[in-house]
Coordinates of N, CA and C in Angstrom, one line a residue:
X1 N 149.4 95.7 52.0 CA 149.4 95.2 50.7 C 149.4 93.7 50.7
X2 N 149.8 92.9 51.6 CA 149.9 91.4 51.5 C 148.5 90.7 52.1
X3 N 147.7 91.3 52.6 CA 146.5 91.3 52.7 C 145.8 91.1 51.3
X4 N 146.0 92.0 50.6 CA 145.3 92.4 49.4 C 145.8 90.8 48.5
X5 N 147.5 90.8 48.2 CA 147.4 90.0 48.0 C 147.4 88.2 48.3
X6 N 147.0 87.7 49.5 CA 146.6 86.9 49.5 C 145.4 86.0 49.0
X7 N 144.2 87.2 49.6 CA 143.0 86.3 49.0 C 143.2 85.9 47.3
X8 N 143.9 87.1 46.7 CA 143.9 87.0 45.1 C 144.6 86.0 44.8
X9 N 145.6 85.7 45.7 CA 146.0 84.2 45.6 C 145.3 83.0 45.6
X10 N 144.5 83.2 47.0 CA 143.6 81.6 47.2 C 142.7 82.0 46.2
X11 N 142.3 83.2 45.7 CA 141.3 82.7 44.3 C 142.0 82.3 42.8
X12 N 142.9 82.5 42.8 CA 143.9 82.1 41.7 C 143.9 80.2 41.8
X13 N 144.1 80.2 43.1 CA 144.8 78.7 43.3 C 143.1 78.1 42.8
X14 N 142.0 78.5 43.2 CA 140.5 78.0 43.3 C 140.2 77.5 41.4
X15 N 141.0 78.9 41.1 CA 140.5 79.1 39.6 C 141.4 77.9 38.6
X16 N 142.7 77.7 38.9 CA 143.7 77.1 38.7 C 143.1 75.8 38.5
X17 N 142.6 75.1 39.8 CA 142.1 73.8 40.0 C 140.9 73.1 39.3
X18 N 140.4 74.9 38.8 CA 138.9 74.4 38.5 C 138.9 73.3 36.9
X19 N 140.1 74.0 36.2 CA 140.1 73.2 34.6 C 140.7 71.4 35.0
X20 N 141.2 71.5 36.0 CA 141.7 70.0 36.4 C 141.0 69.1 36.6
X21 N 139.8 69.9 37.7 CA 138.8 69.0 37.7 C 137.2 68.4 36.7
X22 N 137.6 69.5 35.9 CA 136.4 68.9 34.5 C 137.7 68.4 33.7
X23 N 138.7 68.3 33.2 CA 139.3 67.4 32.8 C 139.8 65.9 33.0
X24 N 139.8 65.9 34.5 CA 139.5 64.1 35.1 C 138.6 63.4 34.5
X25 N 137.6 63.3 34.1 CA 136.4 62.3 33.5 C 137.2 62.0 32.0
X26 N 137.3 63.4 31.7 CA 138.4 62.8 29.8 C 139.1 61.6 30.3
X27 N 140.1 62.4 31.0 CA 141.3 61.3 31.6 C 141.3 60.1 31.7
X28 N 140.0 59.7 32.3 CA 140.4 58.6 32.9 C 139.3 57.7 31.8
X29 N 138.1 58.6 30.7 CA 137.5 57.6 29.7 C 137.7 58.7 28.3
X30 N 138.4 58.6 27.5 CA 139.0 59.7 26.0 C 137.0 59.5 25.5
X31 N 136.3 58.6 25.8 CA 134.7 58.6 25.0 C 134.5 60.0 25.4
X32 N 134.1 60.8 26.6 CA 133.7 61.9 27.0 C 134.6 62.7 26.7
X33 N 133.5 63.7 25.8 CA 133.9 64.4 25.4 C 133.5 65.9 26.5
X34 N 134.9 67.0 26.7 CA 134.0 68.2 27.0 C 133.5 69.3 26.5
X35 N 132.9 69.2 25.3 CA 131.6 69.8 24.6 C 131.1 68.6 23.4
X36 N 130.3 69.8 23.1 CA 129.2 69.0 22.1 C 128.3 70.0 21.4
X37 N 128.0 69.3 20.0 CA 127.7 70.3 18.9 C 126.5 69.6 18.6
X38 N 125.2 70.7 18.7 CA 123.4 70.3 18.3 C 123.2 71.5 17.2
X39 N 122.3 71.1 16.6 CA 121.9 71.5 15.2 C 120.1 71.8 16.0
X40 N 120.3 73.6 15.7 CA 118.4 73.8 16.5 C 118.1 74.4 14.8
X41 N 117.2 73.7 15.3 CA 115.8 74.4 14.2 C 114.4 74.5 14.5
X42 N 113.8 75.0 13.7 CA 112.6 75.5 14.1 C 112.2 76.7 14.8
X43 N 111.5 76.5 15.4 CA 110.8 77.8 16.1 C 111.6 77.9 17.6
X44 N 113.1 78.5 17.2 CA 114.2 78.8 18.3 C 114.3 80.9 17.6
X45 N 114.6 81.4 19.0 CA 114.8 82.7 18.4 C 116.2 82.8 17.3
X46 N 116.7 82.4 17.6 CA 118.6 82.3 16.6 C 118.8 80.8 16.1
X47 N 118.3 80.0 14.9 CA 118.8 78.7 14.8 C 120.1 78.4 14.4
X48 N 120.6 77.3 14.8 CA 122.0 77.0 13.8 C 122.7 76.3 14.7
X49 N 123.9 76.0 14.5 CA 124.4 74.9 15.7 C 124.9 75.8 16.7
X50 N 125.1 74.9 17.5 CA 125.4 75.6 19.3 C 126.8 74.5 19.7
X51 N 127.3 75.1 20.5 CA 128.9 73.9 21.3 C 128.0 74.2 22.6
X52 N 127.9 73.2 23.3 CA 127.9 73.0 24.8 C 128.6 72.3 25.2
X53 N 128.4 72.6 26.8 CA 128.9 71.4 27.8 C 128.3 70.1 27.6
X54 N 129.0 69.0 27.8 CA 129.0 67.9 27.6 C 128.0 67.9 29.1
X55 N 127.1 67.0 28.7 CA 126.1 67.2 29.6 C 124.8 67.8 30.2
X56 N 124.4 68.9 28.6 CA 123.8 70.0 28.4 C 122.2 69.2 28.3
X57 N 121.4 70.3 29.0 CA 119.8 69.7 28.5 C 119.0 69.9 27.6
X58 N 118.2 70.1 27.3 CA 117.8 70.0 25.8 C 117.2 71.8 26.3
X59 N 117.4 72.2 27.7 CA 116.6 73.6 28.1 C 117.9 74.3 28.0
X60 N 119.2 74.1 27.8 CA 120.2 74.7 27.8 C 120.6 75.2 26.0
X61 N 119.9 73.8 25.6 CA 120.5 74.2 24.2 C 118.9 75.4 23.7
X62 N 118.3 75.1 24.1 CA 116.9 76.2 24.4 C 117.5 77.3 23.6
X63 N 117.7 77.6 24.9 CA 118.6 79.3 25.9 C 119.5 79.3 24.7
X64 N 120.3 78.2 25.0 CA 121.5 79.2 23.9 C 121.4 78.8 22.4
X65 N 120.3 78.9 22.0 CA 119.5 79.7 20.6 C 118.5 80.7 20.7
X66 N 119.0 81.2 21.9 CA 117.6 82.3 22.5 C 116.4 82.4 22.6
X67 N 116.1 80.9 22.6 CA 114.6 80.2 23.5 C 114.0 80.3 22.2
X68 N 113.0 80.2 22.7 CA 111.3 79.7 22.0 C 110.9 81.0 21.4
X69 N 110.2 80.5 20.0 CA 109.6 81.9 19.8 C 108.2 81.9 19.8
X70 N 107.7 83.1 20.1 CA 106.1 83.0 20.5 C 105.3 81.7 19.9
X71 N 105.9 81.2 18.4 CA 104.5 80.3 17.9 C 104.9 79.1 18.2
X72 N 105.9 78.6 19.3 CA 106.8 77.1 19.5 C 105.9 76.6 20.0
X73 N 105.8 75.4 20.0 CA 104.9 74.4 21.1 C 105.8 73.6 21.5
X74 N 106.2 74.5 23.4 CA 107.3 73.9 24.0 C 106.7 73.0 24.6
X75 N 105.5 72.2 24.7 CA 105.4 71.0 25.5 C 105.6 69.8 24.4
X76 N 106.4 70.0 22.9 CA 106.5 69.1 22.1 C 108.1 69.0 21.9
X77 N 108.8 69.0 23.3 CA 109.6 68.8 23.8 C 110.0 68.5 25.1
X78 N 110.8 67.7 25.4 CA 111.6 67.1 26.6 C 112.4 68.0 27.3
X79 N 112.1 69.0 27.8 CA 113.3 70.0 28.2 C 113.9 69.4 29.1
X80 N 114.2 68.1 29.7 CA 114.9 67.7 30.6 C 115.8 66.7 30.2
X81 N 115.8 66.2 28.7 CA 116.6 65.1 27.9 C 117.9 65.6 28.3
X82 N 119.0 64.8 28.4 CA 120.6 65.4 28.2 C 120.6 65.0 26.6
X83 N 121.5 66.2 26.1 CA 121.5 66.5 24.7 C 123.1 65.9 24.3
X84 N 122.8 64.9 23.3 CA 123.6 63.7 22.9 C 125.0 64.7 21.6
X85 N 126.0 64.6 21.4 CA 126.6 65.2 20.5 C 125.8 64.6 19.1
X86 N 125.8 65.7 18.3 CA 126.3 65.9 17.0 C 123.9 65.5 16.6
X87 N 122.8 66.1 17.9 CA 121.6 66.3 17.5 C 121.5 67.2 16.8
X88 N 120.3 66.8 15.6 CA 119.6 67.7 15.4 C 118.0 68.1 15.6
X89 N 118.0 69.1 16.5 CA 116.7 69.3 17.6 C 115.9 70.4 16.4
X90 N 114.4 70.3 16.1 CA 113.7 70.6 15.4 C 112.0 70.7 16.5
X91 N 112.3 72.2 16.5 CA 111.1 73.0 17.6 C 110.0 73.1 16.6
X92 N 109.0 72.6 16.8 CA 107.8 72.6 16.3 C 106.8 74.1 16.3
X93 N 106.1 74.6 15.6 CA 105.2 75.7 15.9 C 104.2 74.8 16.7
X94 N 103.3 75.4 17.4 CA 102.0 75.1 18.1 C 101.2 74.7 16.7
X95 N 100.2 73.4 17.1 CA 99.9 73.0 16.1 C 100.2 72.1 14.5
X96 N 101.7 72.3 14.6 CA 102.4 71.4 13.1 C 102.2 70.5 13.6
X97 N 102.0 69.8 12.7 CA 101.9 68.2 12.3 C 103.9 67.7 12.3
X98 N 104.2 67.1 13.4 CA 105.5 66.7 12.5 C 105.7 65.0 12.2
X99 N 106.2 65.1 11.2 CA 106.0 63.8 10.6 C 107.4 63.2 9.9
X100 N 108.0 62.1 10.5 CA 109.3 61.8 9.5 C 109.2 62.2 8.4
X101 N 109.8 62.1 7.7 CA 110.3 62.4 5.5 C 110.0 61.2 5.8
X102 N 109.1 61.1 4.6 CA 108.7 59.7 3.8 C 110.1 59.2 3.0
X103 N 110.4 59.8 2.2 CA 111.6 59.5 1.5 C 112.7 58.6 1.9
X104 N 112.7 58.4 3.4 CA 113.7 57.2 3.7 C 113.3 56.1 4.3
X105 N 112.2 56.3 4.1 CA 111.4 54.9 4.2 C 110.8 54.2 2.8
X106 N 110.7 53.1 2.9 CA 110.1 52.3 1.4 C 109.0 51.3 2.3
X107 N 108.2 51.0 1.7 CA 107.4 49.7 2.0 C 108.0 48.7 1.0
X108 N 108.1 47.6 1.7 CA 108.4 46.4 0.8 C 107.3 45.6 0.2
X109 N 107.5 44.7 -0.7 CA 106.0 43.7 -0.5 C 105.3 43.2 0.1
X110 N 106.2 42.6 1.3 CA 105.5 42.4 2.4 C 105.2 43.1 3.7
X111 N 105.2 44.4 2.9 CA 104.1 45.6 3.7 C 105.1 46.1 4.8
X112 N 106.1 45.6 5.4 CA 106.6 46.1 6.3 C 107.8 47.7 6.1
X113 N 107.5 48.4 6.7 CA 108.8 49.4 6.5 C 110.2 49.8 6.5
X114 N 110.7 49.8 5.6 CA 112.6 49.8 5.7 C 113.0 50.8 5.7
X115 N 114.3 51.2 6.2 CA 115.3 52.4 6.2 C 115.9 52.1 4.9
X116 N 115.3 53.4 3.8 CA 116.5 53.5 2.5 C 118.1 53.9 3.1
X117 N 119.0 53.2 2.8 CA 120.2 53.4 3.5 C 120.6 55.0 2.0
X118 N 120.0 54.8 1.0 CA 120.6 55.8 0.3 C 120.3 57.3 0.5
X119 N 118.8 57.7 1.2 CA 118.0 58.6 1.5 C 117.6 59.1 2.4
X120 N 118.2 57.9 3.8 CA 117.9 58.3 5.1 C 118.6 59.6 5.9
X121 N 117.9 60.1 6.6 CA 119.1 61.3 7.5 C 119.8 60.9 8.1
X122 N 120.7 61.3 8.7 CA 120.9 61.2 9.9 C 120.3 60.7 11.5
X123 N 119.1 61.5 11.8 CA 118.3 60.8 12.7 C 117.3 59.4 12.3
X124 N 117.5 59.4 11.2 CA 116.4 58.2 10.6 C 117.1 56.9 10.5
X125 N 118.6 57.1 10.4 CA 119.6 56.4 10.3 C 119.7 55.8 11.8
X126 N 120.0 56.4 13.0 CA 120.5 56.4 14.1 C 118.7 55.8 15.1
X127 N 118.0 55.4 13.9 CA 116.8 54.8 14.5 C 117.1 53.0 14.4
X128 N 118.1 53.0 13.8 CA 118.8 51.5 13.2 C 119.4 51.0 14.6
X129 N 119.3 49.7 15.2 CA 119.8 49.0 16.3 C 121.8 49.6 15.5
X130 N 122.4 49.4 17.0 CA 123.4 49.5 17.1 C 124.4 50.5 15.7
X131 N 123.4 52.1 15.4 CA 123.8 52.9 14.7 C 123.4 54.2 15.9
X132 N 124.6 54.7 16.3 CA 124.6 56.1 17.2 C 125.1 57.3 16.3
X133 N 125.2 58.3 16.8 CA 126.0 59.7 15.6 C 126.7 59.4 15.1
X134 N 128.2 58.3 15.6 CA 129.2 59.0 14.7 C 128.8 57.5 13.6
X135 N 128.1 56.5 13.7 CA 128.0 55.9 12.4 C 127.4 55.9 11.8
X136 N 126.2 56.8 12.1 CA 125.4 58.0 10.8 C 126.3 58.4 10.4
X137 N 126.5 59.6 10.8 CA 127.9 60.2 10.3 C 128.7 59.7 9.1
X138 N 129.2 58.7 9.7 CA 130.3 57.7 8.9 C 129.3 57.6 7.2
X139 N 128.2 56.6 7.7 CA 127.6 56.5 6.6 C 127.0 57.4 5.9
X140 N 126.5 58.7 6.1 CA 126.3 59.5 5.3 C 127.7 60.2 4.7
X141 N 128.4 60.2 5.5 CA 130.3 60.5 4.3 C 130.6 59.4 3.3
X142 N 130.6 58.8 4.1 CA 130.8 57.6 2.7 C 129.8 57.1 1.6
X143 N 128.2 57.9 1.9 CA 127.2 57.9 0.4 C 127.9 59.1 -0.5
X144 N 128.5 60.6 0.8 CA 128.8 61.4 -0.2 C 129.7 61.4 -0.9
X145 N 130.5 60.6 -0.6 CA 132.1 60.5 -1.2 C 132.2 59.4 -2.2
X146 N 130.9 57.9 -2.1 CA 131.3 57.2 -2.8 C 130.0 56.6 -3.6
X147 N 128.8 57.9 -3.2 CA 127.8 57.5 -3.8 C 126.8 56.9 -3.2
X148 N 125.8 56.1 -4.0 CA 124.6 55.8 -3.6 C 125.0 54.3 -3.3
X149 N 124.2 53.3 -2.1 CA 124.9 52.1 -2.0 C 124.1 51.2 -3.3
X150 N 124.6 50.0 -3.7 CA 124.3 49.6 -4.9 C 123.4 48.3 -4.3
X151 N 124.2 47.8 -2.7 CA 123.6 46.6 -2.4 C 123.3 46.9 -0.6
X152 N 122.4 46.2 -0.2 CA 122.8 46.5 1.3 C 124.1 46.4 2.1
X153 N 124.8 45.2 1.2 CA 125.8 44.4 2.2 C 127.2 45.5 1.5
X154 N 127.0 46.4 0.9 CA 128.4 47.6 0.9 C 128.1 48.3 2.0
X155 N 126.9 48.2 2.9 CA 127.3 49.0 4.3 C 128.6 48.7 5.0
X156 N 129.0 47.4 5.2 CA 129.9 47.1 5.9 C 131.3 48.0 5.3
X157 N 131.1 48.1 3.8 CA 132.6 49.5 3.6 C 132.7 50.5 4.9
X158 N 132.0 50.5 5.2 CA 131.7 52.1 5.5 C 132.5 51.7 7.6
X159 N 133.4 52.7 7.5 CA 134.3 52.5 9.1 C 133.3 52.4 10.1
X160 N 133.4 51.5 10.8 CA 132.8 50.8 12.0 C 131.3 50.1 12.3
X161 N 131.5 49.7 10.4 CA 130.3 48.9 10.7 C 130.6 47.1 10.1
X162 N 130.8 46.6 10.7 CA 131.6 45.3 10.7 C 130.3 43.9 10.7
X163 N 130.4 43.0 10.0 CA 129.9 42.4 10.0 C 128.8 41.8 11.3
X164 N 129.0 42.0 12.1 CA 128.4 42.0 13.6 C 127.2 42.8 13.4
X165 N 127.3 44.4 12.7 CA 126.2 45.2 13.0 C 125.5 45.0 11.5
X166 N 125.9 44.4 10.8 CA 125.6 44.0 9.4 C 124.6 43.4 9.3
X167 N 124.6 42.1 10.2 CA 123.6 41.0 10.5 C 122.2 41.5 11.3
X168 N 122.2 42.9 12.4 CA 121.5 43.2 12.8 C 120.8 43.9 11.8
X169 N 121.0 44.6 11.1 CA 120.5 45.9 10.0 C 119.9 45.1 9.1
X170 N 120.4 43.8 8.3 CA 120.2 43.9 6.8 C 118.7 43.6 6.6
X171 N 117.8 43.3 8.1 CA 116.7 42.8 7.1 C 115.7 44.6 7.7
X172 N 116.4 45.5 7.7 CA 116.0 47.0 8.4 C 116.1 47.6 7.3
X173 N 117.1 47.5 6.4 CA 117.6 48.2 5.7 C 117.0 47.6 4.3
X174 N 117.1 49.0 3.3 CA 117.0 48.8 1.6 C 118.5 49.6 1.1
X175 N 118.7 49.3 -0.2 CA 118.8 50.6 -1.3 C 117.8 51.4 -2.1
X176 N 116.7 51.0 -2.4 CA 115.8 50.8 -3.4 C 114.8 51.6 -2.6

């Protein structure tokens, strides 16, 4: 019997070790996170958000929406990207046209194109120098909570956007 139980031991002790060692990287940086939440759409068998491993590829978050469905056009994707928290991945049919929303873009007079800060998505937002998920994020909670912006320079209300990233944005950005 002590035969029997030994090995069950050394695989206890194996299994024991194993949450220790994916929790060192938190430890020693709290930024990494161990999961992450993608938003699939399109032409996925099951759409809707997915939790992965921190570190997942854009072929994992595939799989775990139960892949492609016959009319996808998977070469209008990266299956090798590592998939960033809080994407949202939009699988094309073979042949769509995809094309940003006009709606968060404006032309100005002088012809060039702006990010409406009141209209933009999330991804359209996160096309802004020094705007990642969570200050999309931010900014889209604080249009829902406090409305539409009135001027450019009320971005800076909004948590973690401080005069620093203000200066980079304002001539990117509209309300209008």
């Amino acid at each position: 019997m002590e035969t029997e139980t030994t090995p069950a031991t050394s695989l206890e002790l194996i299994n024991a070790e194993s949450p220790q060692q994916t929790e060192t990287p938190e430890k020693e940086n709290p930024a990494i996170a161990a999961t992450l939440m993608i938003d699939m759409k399109g032409q996925v068998v099951n759409p809707g958000v997915y939790e992965l491993p921190a570190g997942s590829r854009m072929q994992d978050a595939i799989d775990a929406a139960g892949g492609f469905t016959p009319e996808a056009d998977s070469r209008a994707i990266n299956l090798a990207l590592i998939v960033v928290d809080e994407t949202s991945l939009y699988i094309p049919a073979t042949g769509e046209e995809t094309v940003l929303p006009a709606t968060a873009q404006t032309v100005s007079e002088g012809g060039s194109s702006l990010i409406n800060i009141n209209t933009a998505t999330e991804a359209e937002l996160m096309e802004l120098p020094g705007i990642g998920p969570s200050k999309a994020a931010a900014i889209l909670a604080y249009r829902d909570e406090a409305g539409s912006f009135k001027t450019p320079e009320e971005l800076t209300e909004v948590t973690g956007i401080g005069d620093k990233t203000f200066e980079q944005l304002k001539d990117l950005i509209t309300t209008k």
